[in-house]
mmCIF file of C-alpha atoms in Angstrom:
data_model
loop_
_atom_site.group_PDB
_atom_site.id
_atom_site.type_symbol
_atom_site.label_atom_id
_atom_site.label_comp_id
_atom_site.label_asym_id
_atom_site.label_seq_id
_atom_site.Cartn_x
_atom_site.Cartn_y
_atom_site.Cartn_z
ATOM 1 C CA ALA A 1 -89.479 170.741 -8.755
ATOM 2 C CA LEU A 2 -87.838 173.893 -7.072
ATOM 3 C CA GLU A 3 -84.638 175.231 -7.370
ATOM 4 C CA THR A 4 -82.961 177.769 -5.012
ATOM 5 C CA LEU A 5 -80.277 180.274 -5.857
ATOM 6 C CA PRO A 6 -79.269 182.104 -3.057
ATOM 7 C CA ALA A 7 -76.809 185.088 -4.821
ATOM 8 C CA THR A 8 -74.944 187.236 -2.997
ATOM 9 C CA VAL A 9 -74.893 190.889 -4.499
ATOM 10 C CA ALA A 10 -73.029 193.808 -4.165
ATOM 11 C CA MET A 11 -75.944 196.317 -5.474
ATOM 12 C CA ALA A 12 -74.877 198.370 -8.320
ATOM 13 C CA GLU A 13 -76.873 201.947 -6.824
ATOM 14 C CA ASP A 14 -75.907 202.072 -4.029
ATOM 15 C CA LYS A 15 -72.874 200.225 -4.036
ATOM 16 C CA ARG A 16 -74.004 198.154 -0.157
ATOM 17 C CA GLU A 17 -74.113 194.509 -0.160
ATOM 18 C CA CYS A 18 -76.649 192.441 0.136
ATOM 19 C CA VAL A 19 -78.168 188.822 -0.277
ATOM 20 C CA LYS A 20 -80.872 188.504 -2.530
ATOM 21 C CA VAL A 21 -82.327 184.526 -2.852
ATOM 22 C CA VAL A 22 -84.638 183.850 -6.174
ATOM 23 C CA ILE A 23 -86.123 180.657 -7.258
ATOM 24 C CA ARG A 24 -86.443 178.857 -10.799
ATOM 25 C CA CYS A 25 -89.248 175.816 -10.330
ATOM 26 C CA ARG A 26 -89.064 173.355 -14.161
ATOM 27 C CA PRO A 27 -91.462 172.504 -15.858
ATOM 28 C CA MET A 28 -92.794 168.992 -14.920
ATOM 29 C CA SER A 29 -90.875 166.350 -16.358
ATOM 30 C CA ARG A 30 -91.856 163.844 -18.813
ATOM 31 C CA GLN A 31 -91.611 160.974 -16.236
ATOM 32 C CA GLU A 32 -93.924 162.759 -14.032
ATOM 33 C CA THR A 33 -96.867 163.688 -16.662
ATOM 34 C CA ILE A 34 -96.284 160.259 -17.231
ATOM 35 C CA ASP A 35 -96.969 159.383 -13.712
ATOM 36 C CA ASN A 36 -100.244 162.078 -13.159
ATOM 37 C CA ARG A 37 -98.222 163.714 -10.541
ATOM 38 C CA GLU A 38 -99.621 166.845 -9.411
ATOM 39 C CA LYS A 39 -98.651 170.180 -10.145
ATOM 40 C CA ILE A 40 -98.038 171.038 -6.628
ATOM 41 C CA VAL A 41 -95.904 174.598 -6.616
ATOM 42 C CA ASP A 42 -97.313 178.328 -8.486
ATOM 43 C CA MET A 43 -95.334 180.651 -9.320
ATOM 44 C CA ASP A 44 -96.351 183.997 -9.197
ATOM 45 C CA ILE A 45 -93.511 186.345 -10.734
ATOM 46 C CA GLN A 46 -95.092 189.277 -9.562
ATOM 47 C CA ASN A 47 -95.270 189.669 -6.329
ATOM 48 C CA GLY A 48 -92.109 187.103 -5.549
ATOM 49 C CA LEU A 49 -94.167 184.033 -4.176
ATOM 50 C CA ALA A 50 -93.446 180.286 -4.394
ATOM 51 C CA ARG A 51 -96.548 179.065 -3.520
ATOM 52 C CA VAL A 52 -96.565 175.296 -2.600
ATOM 53 C CA ARG A 53 -99.481 173.143 -2.254
ATOM 54 C CA ARG A 54 -99.908 170.243 0.395
ATOM 55 C CA PRO A 55 -100.450 167.024 -2.521
ATOM 56 C CA GLY A 56 -104.393 166.556 -2.848
ATOM 57 C CA THR A 57 -105.624 168.967 -0.596
ATOM 58 C CA ASN A 58 -106.113 172.847 -1.397
ATOM 59 C CA ASP A 59 -103.832 173.817 1.492
ATOM 60 C CA TYR A 60 -101.184 176.018 0.683
ATOM 61 C CA LYS A 61 -98.187 177.409 2.315
ATOM 62 C CA ASP A 62 -96.574 180.359 0.548
ATOM 63 C CA PHE A 63 -92.569 181.534 0.176
ATOM 64 C CA THR A 64 -91.341 185.020 -0.356
ATOM 65 C CA PHE A 65 -88.315 185.564 -2.377
ATOM 66 C CA ASP A 66 -86.416 188.730 -3.939
ATOM 67 C CA ALA A 67 -88.018 186.953 -7.928
ATOM 68 C CA VAL A 68 -89.319 184.127 -8.334
ATOM 69 C CA TYR A 69 -89.079 182.588 -11.976
ATOM 70 C CA ASP A 70 -92.137 179.901 -13.394
ATOM 71 C CA GLU A 71 -91.854 176.628 -15.506
ATOM 72 C CA THR A 72 -91.666 179.261 -18.492
ATOM 73 C CA ALA A 73 -88.289 181.139 -17.808
ATOM 74 C CA VAL A 74 -85.939 181.679 -20.338
ATOM 75 C CA GLN A 75 -82.640 180.922 -19.688
ATOM 76 C CA THR A 76 -82.085 185.091 -21.324
ATOM 77 C CA ASP A 77 -84.519 186.369 -18.329
ATOM 78 C CA PHE A 78 -82.835 184.841 -15.715
ATOM 79 C CA TYR A 79 -79.007 186.213 -16.291
ATOM 80 C CA GLU A 80 -80.297 189.255 -17.757
ATOM 81 C CA HIS A 81 -82.785 190.208 -13.968
ATOM 82 C CA THR A 82 -80.516 187.943 -12.009
ATOM 83 C CA GLY A 83 -77.039 187.639 -12.742
ATOM 84 C CA TYR A 84 -76.343 190.578 -14.984
ATOM 85 C CA ALA A 85 -76.238 192.851 -11.826
ATOM 86 C CA ILE A 86 -74.529 191.127 -10.554
ATOM 87 C CA VAL A 87 -71.173 190.591 -13.056
ATOM 88 C CA GLU A 88 -71.334 194.360 -13.236
ATOM 89 C CA SER A 89 -70.937 194.905 -9.560
ATOM 90 C CA VAL A 90 -67.331 192.300 -10.007
ATOM 91 C CA MET A 91 -66.570 194.012 -12.354
ATOM 92 C CA ASP A 92 -66.551 197.495 -10.265
ATOM 93 C CA GLY A 93 -64.873 195.589 -7.593
ATOM 94 C CA TYR A 94 -67.225 194.337 -5.363
ATOM 95 C CA ASN A 95 -67.909 190.301 -4.623
ATOM 96 C CA GLY A 96 -70.752 188.590 -6.026
ATOM 97 C CA THR A 97 -71.515 185.409 -6.102
ATOM 98 C CA ILE A 98 -74.666 182.933 -7.826
ATOM 99 C CA PHE A 99 -74.737 179.944 -6.167
ATOM 100 C CA ALA A 100 -77.767 176.519 -7.199
ATOM 101 C CA TYR A 101 -78.976 174.720 -4.534
ATOM 102 C CA GLY A 102 -81.390 171.802 -4.547
ATOM 103 C CA GLN A 103 -82.209 168.264 -4.359
ATOM 104 C CA THR A 104 -81.016 166.187 -7.602
ATOM 105 C CA GLY A 105 -82.865 166.966 -11.075
ATOM 106 C CA THR A 106 -84.588 169.817 -10.253
ATOM 107 C CA GLY A 107 -82.251 172.173 -12.677
ATOM 108 C CA LYS A 108 -79.607 173.527 -11.365
ATOM 109 C CA THR A 109 -77.094 172.558 -13.486
ATOM 110 C CA HIS A 110 -79.683 173.884 -16.180
ATOM 111 C CA THR A 111 -79.639 176.939 -15.034
ATOM 112 C CA MET A 112 -75.846 177.448 -14.522
ATOM 113 C CA VAL A 113 -74.628 176.078 -17.151
ATOM 114 C CA GLY A 114 -76.933 174.763 -19.402
ATOM 115 C CA PRO A 115 -76.304 173.251 -23.216
ATOM 116 C CA ALA A 116 -73.346 174.577 -25.667
ATOM 117 C CA GLU A 117 -76.015 175.222 -28.372
ATOM 118 C CA PRO A 118 -78.371 176.779 -29.127
ATOM 119 C CA GLU A 119 -76.661 179.889 -27.660
ATOM 120 C CA GLU A 120 -80.245 181.147 -25.735
ATOM 121 C CA ASP A 121 -79.972 178.200 -23.721
ATOM 122 C CA ARG A 122 -77.172 178.517 -22.721
ATOM 123 C CA GLY A 123 -76.876 179.323 -18.187
ATOM 124 C CA VAL A 124 -75.263 181.821 -16.023
ATOM 125 C CA ILE A 125 -71.492 180.348 -16.541
ATOM 126 C CA PRO A 126 -71.547 181.093 -20.005
ATOM 127 C CA ARG A 127 -72.983 184.255 -19.516
ATOM 128 C CA ALA A 128 -71.145 185.418 -16.981
ATOM 129 C CA PHE A 129 -67.506 184.679 -18.624
ATOM 130 C CA GLY A 130 -69.273 186.299 -22.198
ATOM 131 C CA HIS A 131 -70.116 189.130 -19.654
ATOM 132 C CA VAL A 132 -66.341 189.607 -18.297
ATOM 133 C CA PHE A 133 -64.601 189.378 -21.328
ATOM 134 C CA ARG A 134 -67.181 191.582 -23.505
ATOM 135 C CA ASN A 135 -66.443 194.173 -20.392
ATOM 136 C CA VAL A 136 -62.410 193.916 -20.665
ATOM 137 C CA ASP A 137 -61.886 193.563 -24.333
ATOM 138 C CA VAL A 138 -64.121 197.520 -23.909
ATOM 139 C CA GLY A 139 -63.000 198.750 -20.833
ATOM 140 C CA GLY A 140 -60.757 201.369 -22.194
ATOM 141 C CA ASN A 141 -58.361 203.010 -19.657
ATOM 142 C CA ARG A 142 -60.495 200.723 -16.828
ATOM 143 C CA THR A 143 -58.020 198.856 -14.420
ATOM 144 C CA PHE A 144 -58.724 194.748 -14.188
#
């Protein structure tokens, strides 16, 4: 249940272009729980670490990312900590891309689109559109 979300980011602070890779891990599905499947992925949010365990063992392999989100992550936090800066950089004229990559059923559509309601569950795309439109509305003498 791993979802990798690379984010090409033009950093607003120093205007350098860079690539950031973040990962979001969804909760186990109801069917996975019914099937007594093992949880084999642990996310260390503080250290940007995804720790994957070989099923049936205590053998782990660690993967480091720019940011990690565990199964408790909510859409608002994901956007505020990952998407917001990218949209701000785009509004400053820099290129920015957020794309989701992963196996079927890992939560890409949930993260990127989410449901229409409730609003707090909306994904990156509707939040980014709202962000852009709010910036344009209050842009004043800013040229786009």
